mmCIF file of C-alpha atoms in Angstrom:
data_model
loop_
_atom_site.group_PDB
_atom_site.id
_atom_site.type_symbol
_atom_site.label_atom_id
_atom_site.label_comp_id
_atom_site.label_asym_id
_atom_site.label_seq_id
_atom_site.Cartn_x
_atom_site.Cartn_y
_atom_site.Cartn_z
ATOM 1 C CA UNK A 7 7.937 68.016 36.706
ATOM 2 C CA UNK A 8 7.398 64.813 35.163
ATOM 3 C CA UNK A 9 5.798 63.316 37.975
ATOM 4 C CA UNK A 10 3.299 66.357 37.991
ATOM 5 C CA UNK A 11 2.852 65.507 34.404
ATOM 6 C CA UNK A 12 1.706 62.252 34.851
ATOM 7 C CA UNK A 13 -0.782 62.950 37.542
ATOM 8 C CA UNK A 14 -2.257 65.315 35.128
ATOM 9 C CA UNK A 15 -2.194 62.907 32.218
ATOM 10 C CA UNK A 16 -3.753 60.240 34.620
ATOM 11 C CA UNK A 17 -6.525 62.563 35.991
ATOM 12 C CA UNK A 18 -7.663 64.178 32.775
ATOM 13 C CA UNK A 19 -7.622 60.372 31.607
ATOM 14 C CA UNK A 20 -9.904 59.673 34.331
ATOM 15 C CA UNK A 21 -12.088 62.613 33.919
ATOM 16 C CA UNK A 22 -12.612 61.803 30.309
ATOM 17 C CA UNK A 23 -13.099 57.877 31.094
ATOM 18 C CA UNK A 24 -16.410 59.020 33.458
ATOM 19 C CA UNK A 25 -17.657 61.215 31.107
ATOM 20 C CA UNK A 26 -17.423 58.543 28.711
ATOM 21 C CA UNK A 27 -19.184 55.898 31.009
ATOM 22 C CA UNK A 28 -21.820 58.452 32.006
ATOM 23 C CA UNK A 29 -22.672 59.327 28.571
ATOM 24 C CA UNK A 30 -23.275 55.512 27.233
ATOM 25 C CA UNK A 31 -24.927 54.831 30.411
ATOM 26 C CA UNK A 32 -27.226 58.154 30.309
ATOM 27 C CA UNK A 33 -27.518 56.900 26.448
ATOM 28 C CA UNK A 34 -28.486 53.077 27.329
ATOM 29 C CA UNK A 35 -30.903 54.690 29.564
ATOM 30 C CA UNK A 36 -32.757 57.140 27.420
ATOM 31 C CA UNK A 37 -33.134 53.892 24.772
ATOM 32 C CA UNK A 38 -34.694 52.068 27.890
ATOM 33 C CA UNK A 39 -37.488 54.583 28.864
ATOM 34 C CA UNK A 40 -38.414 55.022 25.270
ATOM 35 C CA UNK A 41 -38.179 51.739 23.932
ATOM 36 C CA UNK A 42 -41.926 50.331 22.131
ATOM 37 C CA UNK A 43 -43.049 49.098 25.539
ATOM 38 C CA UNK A 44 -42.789 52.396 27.540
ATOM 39 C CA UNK A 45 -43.148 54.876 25.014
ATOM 40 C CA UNK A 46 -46.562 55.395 25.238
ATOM 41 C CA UNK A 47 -46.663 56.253 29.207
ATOM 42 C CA UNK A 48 -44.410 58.640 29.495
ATOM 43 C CA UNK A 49 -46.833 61.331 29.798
ATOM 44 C CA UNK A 50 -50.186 60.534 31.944
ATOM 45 C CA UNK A 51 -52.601 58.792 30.035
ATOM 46 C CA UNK A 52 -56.130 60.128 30.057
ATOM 47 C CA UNK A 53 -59.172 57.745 29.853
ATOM 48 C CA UNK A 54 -62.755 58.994 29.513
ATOM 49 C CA UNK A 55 -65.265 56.274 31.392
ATOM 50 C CA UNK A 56 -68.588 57.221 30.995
ATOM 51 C CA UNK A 57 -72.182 55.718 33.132
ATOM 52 C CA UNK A 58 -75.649 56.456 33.913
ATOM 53 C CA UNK A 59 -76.412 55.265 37.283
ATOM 54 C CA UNK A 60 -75.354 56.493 40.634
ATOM 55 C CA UNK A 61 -71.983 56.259 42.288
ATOM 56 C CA UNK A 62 -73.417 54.153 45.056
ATOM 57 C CA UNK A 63 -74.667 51.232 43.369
ATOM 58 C CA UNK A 64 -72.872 47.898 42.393
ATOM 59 C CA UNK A 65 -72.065 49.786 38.815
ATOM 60 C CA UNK A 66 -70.674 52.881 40.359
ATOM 61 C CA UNK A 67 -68.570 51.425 43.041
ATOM 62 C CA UNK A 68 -66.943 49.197 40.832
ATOM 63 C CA UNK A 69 -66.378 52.053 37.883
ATOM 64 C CA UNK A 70 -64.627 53.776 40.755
ATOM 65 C CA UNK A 71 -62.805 50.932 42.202
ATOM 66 C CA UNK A 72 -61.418 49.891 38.907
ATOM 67 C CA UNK A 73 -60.118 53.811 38.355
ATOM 68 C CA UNK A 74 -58.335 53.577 41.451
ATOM 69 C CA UNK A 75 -56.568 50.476 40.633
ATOM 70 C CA UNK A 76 -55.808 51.363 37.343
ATOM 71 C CA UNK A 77 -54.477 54.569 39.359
ATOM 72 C CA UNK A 78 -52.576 52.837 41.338
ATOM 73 C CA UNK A 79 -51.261 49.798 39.574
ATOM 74 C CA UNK A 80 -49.303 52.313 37.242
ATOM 75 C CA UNK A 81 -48.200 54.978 39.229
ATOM 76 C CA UNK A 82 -50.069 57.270 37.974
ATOM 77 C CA UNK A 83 -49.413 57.316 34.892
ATOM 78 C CA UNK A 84 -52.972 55.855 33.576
ATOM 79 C CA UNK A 85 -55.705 57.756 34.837
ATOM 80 C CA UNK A 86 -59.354 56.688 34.446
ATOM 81 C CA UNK A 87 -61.879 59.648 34.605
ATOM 82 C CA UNK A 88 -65.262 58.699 35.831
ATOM 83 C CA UNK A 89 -68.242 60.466 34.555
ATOM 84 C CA UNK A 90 -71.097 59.188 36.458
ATOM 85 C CA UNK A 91 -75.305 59.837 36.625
ATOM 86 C CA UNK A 92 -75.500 60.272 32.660
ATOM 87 C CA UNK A 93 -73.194 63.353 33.061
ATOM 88 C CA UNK A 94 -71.695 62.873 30.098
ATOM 89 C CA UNK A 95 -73.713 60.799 27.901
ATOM 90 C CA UNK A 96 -77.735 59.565 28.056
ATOM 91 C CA UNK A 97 -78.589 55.572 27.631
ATOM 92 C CA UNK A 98 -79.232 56.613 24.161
ATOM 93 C CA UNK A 99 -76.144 58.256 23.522
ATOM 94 C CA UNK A 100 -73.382 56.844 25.253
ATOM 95 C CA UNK A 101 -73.031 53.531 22.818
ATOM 96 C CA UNK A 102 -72.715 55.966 19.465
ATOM 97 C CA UNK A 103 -70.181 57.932 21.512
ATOM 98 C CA UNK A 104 -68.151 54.916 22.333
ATOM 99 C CA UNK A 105 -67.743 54.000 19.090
ATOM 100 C CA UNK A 106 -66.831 57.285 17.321
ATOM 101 C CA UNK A 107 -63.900 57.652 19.328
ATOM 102 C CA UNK A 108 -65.691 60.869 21.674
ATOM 103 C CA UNK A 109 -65.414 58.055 25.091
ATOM 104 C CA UNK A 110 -62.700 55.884 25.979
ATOM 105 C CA UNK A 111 -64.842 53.136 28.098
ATOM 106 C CA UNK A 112 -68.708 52.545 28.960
ATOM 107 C CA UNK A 113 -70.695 50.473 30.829
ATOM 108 C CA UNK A 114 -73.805 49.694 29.549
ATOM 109 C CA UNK A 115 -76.701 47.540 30.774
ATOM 110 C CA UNK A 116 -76.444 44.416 28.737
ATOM 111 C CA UNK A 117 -80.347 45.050 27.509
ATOM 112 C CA UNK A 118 -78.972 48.030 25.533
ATOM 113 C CA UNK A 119 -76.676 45.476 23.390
ATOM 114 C CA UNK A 120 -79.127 43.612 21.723
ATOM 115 C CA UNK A 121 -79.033 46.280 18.452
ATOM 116 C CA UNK A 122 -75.390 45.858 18.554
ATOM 117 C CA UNK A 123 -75.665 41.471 18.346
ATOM 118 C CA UNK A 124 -78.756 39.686 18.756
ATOM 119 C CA UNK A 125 -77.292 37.175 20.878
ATOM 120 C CA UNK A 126 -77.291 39.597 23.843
ATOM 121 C CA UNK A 127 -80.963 39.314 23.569
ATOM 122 C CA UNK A 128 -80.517 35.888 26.030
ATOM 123 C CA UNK A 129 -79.627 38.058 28.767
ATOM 124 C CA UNK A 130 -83.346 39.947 28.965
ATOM 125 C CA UNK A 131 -85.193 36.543 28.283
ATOM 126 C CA UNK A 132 -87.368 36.223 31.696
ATOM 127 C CA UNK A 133 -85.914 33.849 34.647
ATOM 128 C CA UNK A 134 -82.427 33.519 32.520
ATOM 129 C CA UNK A 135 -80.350 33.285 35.302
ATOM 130 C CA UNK A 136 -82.516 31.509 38.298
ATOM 131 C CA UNK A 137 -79.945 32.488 41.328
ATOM 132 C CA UNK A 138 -77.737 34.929 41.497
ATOM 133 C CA UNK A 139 -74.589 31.906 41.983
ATOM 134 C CA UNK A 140 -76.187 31.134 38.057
ATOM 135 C CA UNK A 141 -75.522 34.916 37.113
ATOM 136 C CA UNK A 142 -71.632 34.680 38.503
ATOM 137 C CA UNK A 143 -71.228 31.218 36.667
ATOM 138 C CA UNK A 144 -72.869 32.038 33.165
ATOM 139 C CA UNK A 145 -71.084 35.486 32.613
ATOM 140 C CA UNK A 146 -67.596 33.886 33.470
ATOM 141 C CA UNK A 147 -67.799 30.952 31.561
ATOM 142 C CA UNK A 148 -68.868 30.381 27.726
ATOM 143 C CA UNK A 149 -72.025 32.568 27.810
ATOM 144 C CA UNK A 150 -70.150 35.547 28.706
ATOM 145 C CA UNK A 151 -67.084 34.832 26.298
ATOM 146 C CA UNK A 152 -69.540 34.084 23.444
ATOM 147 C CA UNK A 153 -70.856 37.597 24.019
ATOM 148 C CA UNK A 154 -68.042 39.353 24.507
ATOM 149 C CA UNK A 155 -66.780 38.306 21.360
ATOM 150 C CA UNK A 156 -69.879 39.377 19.478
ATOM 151 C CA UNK A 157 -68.774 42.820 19.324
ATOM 152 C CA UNK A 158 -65.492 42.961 17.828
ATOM 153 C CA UNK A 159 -67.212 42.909 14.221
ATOM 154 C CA UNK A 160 -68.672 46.712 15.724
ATOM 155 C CA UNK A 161 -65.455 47.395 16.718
ATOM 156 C CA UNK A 162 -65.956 47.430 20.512
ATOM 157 C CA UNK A 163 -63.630 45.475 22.709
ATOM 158 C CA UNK A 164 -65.547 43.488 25.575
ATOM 159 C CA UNK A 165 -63.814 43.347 28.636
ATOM 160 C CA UNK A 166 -66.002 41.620 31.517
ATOM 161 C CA UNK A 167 -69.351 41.998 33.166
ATOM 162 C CA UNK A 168 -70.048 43.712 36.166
ATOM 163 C CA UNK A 169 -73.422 42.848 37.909
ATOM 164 C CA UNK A 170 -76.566 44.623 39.177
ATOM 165 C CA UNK A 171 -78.147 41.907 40.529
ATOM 166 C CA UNK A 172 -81.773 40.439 39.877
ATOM 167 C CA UNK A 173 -84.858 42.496 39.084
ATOM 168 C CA UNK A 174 -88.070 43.059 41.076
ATOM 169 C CA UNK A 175 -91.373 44.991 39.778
ATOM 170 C CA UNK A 176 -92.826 48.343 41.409
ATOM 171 C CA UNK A 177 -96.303 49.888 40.985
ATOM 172 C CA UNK A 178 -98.387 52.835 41.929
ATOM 173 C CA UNK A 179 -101.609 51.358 41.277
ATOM 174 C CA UNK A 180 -101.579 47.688 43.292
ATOM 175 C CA UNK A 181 -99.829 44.437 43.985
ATOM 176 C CA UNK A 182 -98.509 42.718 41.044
ATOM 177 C CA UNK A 183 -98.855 39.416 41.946
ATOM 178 C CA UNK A 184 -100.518 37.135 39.389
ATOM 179 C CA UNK A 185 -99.588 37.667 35.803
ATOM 180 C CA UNK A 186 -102.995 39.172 35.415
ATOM 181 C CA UNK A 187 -102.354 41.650 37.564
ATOM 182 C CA UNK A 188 -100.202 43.253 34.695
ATOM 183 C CA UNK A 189 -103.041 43.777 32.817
ATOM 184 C CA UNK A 190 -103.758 48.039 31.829
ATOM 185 C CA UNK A 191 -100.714 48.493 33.668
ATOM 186 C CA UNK A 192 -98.065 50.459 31.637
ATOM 187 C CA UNK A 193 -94.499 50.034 32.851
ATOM 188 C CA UNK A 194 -90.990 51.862 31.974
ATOM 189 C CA UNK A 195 -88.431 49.259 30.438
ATOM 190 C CA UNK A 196 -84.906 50.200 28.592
ATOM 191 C CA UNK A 197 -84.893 49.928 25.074
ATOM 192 C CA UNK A 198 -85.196 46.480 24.330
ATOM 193 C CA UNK A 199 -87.739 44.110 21.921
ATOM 194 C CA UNK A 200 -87.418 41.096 24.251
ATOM 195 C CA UNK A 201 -88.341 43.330 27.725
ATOM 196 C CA UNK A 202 -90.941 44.899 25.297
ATOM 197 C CA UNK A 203 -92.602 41.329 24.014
ATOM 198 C CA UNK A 204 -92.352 39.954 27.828
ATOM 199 C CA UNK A 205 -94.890 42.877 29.294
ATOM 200 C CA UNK A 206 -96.954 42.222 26.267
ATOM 201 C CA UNK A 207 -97.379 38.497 27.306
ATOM 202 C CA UNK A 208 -97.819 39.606 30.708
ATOM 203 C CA UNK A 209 -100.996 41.502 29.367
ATOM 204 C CA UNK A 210 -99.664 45.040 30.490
ATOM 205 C CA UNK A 211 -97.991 47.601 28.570
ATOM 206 C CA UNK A 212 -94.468 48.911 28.247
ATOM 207 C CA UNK A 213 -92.470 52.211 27.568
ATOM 208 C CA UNK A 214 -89.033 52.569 26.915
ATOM 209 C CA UNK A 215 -88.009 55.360 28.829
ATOM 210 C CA UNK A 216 -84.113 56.489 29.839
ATOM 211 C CA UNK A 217 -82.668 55.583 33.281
ATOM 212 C CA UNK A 218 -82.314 59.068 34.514
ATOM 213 C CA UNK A 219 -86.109 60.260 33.637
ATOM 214 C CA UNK A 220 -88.079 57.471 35.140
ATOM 215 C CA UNK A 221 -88.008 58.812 38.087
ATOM 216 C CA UNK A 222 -89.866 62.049 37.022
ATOM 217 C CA UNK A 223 -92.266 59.818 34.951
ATOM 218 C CA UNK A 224 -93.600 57.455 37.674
ATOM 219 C CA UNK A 225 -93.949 60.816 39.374
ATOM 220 C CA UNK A 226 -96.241 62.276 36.746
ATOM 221 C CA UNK A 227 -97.910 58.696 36.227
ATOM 222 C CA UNK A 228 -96.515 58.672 32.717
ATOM 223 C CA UNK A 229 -95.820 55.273 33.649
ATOM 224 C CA UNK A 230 -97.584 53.390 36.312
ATOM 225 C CA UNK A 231 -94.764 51.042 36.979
ATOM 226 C CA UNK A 232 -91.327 49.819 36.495
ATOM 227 C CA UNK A 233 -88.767 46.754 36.692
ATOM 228 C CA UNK A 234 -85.399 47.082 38.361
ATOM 229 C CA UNK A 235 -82.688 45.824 40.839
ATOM 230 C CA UNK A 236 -83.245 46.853 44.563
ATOM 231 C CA UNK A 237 -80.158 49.244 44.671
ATOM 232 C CA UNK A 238 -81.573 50.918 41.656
ATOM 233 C CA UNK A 239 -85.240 51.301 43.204
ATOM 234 C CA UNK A 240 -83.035 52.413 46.456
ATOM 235 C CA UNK A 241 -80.365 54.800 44.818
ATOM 236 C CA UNK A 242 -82.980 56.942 42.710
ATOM 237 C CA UNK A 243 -85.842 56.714 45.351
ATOM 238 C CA UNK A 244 -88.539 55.259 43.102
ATOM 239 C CA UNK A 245 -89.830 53.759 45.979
ATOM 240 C CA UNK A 246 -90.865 57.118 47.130
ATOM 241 C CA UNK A 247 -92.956 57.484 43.996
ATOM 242 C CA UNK A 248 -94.541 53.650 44.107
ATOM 243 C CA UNK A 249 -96.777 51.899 46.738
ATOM 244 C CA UNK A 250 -96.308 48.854 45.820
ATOM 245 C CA UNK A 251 -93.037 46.371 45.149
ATOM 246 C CA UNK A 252 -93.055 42.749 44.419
ATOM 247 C CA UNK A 253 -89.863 40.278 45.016
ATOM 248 C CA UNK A 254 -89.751 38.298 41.569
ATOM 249 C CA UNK A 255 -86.034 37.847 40.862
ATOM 250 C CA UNK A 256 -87.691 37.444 37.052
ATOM 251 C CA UNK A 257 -84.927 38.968 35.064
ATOM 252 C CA UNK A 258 -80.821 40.280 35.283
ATOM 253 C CA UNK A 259 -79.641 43.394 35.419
ATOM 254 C CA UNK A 260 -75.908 43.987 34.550
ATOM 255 C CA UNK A 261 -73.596 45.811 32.385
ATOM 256 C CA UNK A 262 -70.746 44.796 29.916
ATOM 257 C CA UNK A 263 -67.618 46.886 30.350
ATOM 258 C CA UNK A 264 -66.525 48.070 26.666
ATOM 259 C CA UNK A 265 -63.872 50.071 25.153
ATOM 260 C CA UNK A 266 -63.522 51.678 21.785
ATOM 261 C CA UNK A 267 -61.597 49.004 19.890
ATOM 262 C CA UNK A 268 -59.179 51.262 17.986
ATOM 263 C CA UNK A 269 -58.497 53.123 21.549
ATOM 264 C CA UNK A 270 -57.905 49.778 22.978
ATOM 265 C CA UNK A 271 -55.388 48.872 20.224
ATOM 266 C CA UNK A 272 -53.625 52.098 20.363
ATOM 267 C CA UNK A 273 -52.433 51.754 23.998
ATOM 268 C CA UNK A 274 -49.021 50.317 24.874
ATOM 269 C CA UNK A 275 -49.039 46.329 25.654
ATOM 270 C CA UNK A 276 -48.370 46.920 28.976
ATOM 271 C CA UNK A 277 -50.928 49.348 30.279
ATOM 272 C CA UNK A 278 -53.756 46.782 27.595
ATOM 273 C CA UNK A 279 -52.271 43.843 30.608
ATOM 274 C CA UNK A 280 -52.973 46.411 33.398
ATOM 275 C CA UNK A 281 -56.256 47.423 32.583
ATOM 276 C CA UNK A 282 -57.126 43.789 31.907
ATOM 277 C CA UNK A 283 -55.982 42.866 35.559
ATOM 278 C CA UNK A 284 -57.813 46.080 37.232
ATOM 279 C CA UNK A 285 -61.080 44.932 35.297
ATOM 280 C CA UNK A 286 -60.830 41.123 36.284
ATOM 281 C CA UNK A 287 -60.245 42.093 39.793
ATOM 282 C CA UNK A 288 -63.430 44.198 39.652
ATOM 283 C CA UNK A 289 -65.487 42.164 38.238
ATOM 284 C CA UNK A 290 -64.625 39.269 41.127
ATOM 285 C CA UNK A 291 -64.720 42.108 43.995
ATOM 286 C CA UNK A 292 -68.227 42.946 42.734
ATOM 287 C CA UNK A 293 -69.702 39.733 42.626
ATOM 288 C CA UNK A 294 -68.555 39.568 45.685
ATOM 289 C CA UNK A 295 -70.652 42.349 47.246
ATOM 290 C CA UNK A 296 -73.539 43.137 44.872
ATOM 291 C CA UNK A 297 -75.666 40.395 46.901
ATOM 292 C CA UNK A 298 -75.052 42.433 49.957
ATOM 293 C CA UNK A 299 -76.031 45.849 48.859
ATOM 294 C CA UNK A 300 -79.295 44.720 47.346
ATOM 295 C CA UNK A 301 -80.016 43.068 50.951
ATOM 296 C CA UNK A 302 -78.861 46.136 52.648
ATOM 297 C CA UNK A 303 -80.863 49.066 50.797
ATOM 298 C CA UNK A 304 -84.176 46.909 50.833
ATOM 299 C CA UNK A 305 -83.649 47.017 54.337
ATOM 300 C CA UNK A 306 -83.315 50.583 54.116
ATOM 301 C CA UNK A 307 -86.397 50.904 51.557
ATOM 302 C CA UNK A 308 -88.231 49.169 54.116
ATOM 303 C CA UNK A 309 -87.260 51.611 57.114
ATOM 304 C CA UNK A 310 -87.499 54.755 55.003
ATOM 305 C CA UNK A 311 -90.885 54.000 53.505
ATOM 306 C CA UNK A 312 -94.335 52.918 53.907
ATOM 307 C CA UNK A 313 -94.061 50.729 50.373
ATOM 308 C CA UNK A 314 -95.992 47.256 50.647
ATOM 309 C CA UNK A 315 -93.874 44.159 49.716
ATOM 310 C CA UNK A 316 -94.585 40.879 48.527
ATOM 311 C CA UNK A 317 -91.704 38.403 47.441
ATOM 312 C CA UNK A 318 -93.807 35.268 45.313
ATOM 313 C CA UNK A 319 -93.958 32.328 46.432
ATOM 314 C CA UNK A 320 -92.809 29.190 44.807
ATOM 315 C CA UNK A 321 -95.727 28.608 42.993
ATOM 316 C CA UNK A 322 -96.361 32.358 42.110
ATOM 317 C CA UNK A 323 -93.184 32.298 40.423
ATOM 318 C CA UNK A 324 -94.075 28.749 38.475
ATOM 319 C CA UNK A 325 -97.002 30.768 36.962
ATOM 320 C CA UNK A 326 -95.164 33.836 35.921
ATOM 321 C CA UNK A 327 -92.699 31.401 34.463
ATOM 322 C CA UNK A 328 -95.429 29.059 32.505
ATOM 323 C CA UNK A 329 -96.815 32.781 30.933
ATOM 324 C CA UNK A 330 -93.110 33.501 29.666
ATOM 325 C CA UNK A 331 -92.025 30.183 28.399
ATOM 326 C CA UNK A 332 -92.878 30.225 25.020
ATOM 327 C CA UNK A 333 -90.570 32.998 24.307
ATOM 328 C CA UNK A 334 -87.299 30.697 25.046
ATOM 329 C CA UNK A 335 -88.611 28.918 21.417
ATOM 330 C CA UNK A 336 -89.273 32.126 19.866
ATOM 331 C CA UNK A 337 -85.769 33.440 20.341
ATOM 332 C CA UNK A 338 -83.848 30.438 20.007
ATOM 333 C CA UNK A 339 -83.270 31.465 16.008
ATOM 334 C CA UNK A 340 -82.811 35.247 16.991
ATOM 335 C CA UNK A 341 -79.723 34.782 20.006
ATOM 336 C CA UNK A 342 -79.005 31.124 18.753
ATOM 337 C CA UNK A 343 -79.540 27.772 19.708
ATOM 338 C CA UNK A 344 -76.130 27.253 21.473
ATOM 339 C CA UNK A 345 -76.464 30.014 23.472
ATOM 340 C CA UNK A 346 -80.228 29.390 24.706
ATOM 341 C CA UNK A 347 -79.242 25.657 25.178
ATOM 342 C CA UNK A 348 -76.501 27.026 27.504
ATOM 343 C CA UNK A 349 -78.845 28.801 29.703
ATOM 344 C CA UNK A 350 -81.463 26.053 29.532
ATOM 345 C CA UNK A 351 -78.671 24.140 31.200
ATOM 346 C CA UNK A 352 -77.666 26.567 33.801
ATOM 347 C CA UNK A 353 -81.542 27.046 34.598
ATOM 348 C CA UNK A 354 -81.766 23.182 35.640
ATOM 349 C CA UNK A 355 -78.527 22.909 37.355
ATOM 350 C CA UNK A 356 -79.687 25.640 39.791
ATOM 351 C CA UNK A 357 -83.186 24.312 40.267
ATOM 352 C CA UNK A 358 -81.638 21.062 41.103
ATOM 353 C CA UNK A 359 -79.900 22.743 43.471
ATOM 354 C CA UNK A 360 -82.712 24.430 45.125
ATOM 355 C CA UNK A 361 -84.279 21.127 46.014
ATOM 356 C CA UNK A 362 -81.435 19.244 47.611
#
């Protein structure tokens, strides 16, 4: 009997031992998964990411891209919804929506910042970035940090650049070739007082006109002409709609990648580090294949259509660039002298380059 005793004793011992051990572990694990650092993803977060252009161009593959690593890199629970095309917000309305909280994260051309700080005007003066290797350096080092950091005060956090690419000219009427030939010639731009004052030296006019109706008003001949990357001529067919493109490479196209600041701050440290990474690995993957999408769809523009071509020549281009030069002095007070004495410098390390 007493022997039966003690195996009882030693087995109800043990049985309350376990539950003892499973309890403070199932306790020290509960503290775990809700501790500050993980609270905040235990349900799937939901970010809004809203654009204007086309899911196959540099912008839209790398809005996509950086969803699915964000997707991936945390198992699902961050998910990044892309609305693409303007099918959420307009140009015009996209920025206001950003910052009253209605959009998580937006991508807008860097033209469309100058209202916000006038330093981003640098970015639309004409020939800023000479090569496309200029583009990559300037927006990673201090240009692109300086500008960035311009728009905390409007409580936007900056989080890289993604790239477009170089823009060309298009036009119904003929060539543009000279800077004369701008002259009576009225051309869509985006909302912007430097693209706006560079047409006017040109001798033609300009029109500020949103990225998802210019297609209907070269169509109309509303506008006569416009300035753009090739994938955005390719993507929304403009060159159906103009006889005439030249090569100039005479401004930038690309778009900063923002996110409401008070969102931004209201997200767990570690999924602010994973977003980081996902956008840094982005931005190098795209300047790592913008160059060869605008080489591949104005080989396609060239198949598909019967539109004439002219890239300038050297000199060509040293004549559009004499007409244009005086407004580097004009805007040195407006986006700052450090800036525009950064870019002055980039400008001459690439054309050094060019003539080795």
């Amino acid at each position: 009997m007493k022997q039966i005793l003690g195996i009882s004793v030693f087995l109800i011992t043990g049985l309350l031992l376990s539950f003892y051990i499973g309890f403070h572990l199932n306790h020290k694990e509960q503290q775990m998964a809700f501790d500050d650092d993980q609270s905040g993803i235990q349900k799937q977060i939901v970010i809004k990411f809203s654009h204007v252009v086309a899911e196959k161009t540099p912008k839209g593959l790398a809005a996509q891209k950086f969803a699915d690593l964000v997707e991936q890199k945390s198992d699902h629970r961050v998910k990044v919804e892309v609305f693409p095309n303007g099918s959420l917000y307009s140009d015009k309305e996209e920025l206001d929506a950003l910052k009253s909280g209605k959009v998580q994260m937006i991508a807008p051309a860097t033209s469309k910042l100058g209202g916000v700080s006038s330093k981003w005007q640098v970015l639309d003066l004409p020939f800023a970035f000479p090569t496309e290797s200029a583009i990559n350096e300037g927006l990673n080092g201090d240009i692109g940090k300086s500008l960035l950091a311009s728009l905390e005060q409007q409580n936007i956090k900056g989080l890289g650049f993604w790239v477009n690419g170089l823009k060309q000219i298009t036009n119904k009427d003929h060539a543009i070739i000279k800077p004369n030939d701008f002259k009576d010639e009225k051309f869509r731009i985006m909302s912007s007082v430097v693209l706006k004052k560079q047409f006017e030296l040109l001798g033609g006019q300009s029109k500020p006109i949103d990225f998802n109706e210019t297609y209907r008003n070269l169509e109309s001949g509303n506008v006569t002409g416009e300035e753009n990357t090739i994938s955005n001529i390719y993507s929304k067919k403009y060159y159906r709609v103009q006889d005439y493109m030249t090569i100039s490479n005479h401004g930038f196209l690309g778009y900063a990648i923002l996110m409401n600041e008070d969102y931004w701050h209201s997200l767990p440290l570690k999924v602010r580090v994973l977003i980081q990474n996902s956008i840094n690995e982005t931005v190098q993957w795209n300047q790592d294949h913008y160059r060869t999408m605008n080489k591949e769809q104005l080989r396609l523009i060239k198949k598909e259509s019967n539109i004439q071509i002219h890239e300038l020549t050297p000199y060509e281009k040293q004549k559009w660039i004499e007409k244009l030069n005086p407004m580097y002095k004009q805007y040195e007070p407006i986006a700052g002298r450090k800036l525009i004495s950064d870019i002055r410098h980039l400008q001459r390390k690439y054309e050094r380059q060019s003539f080795r």
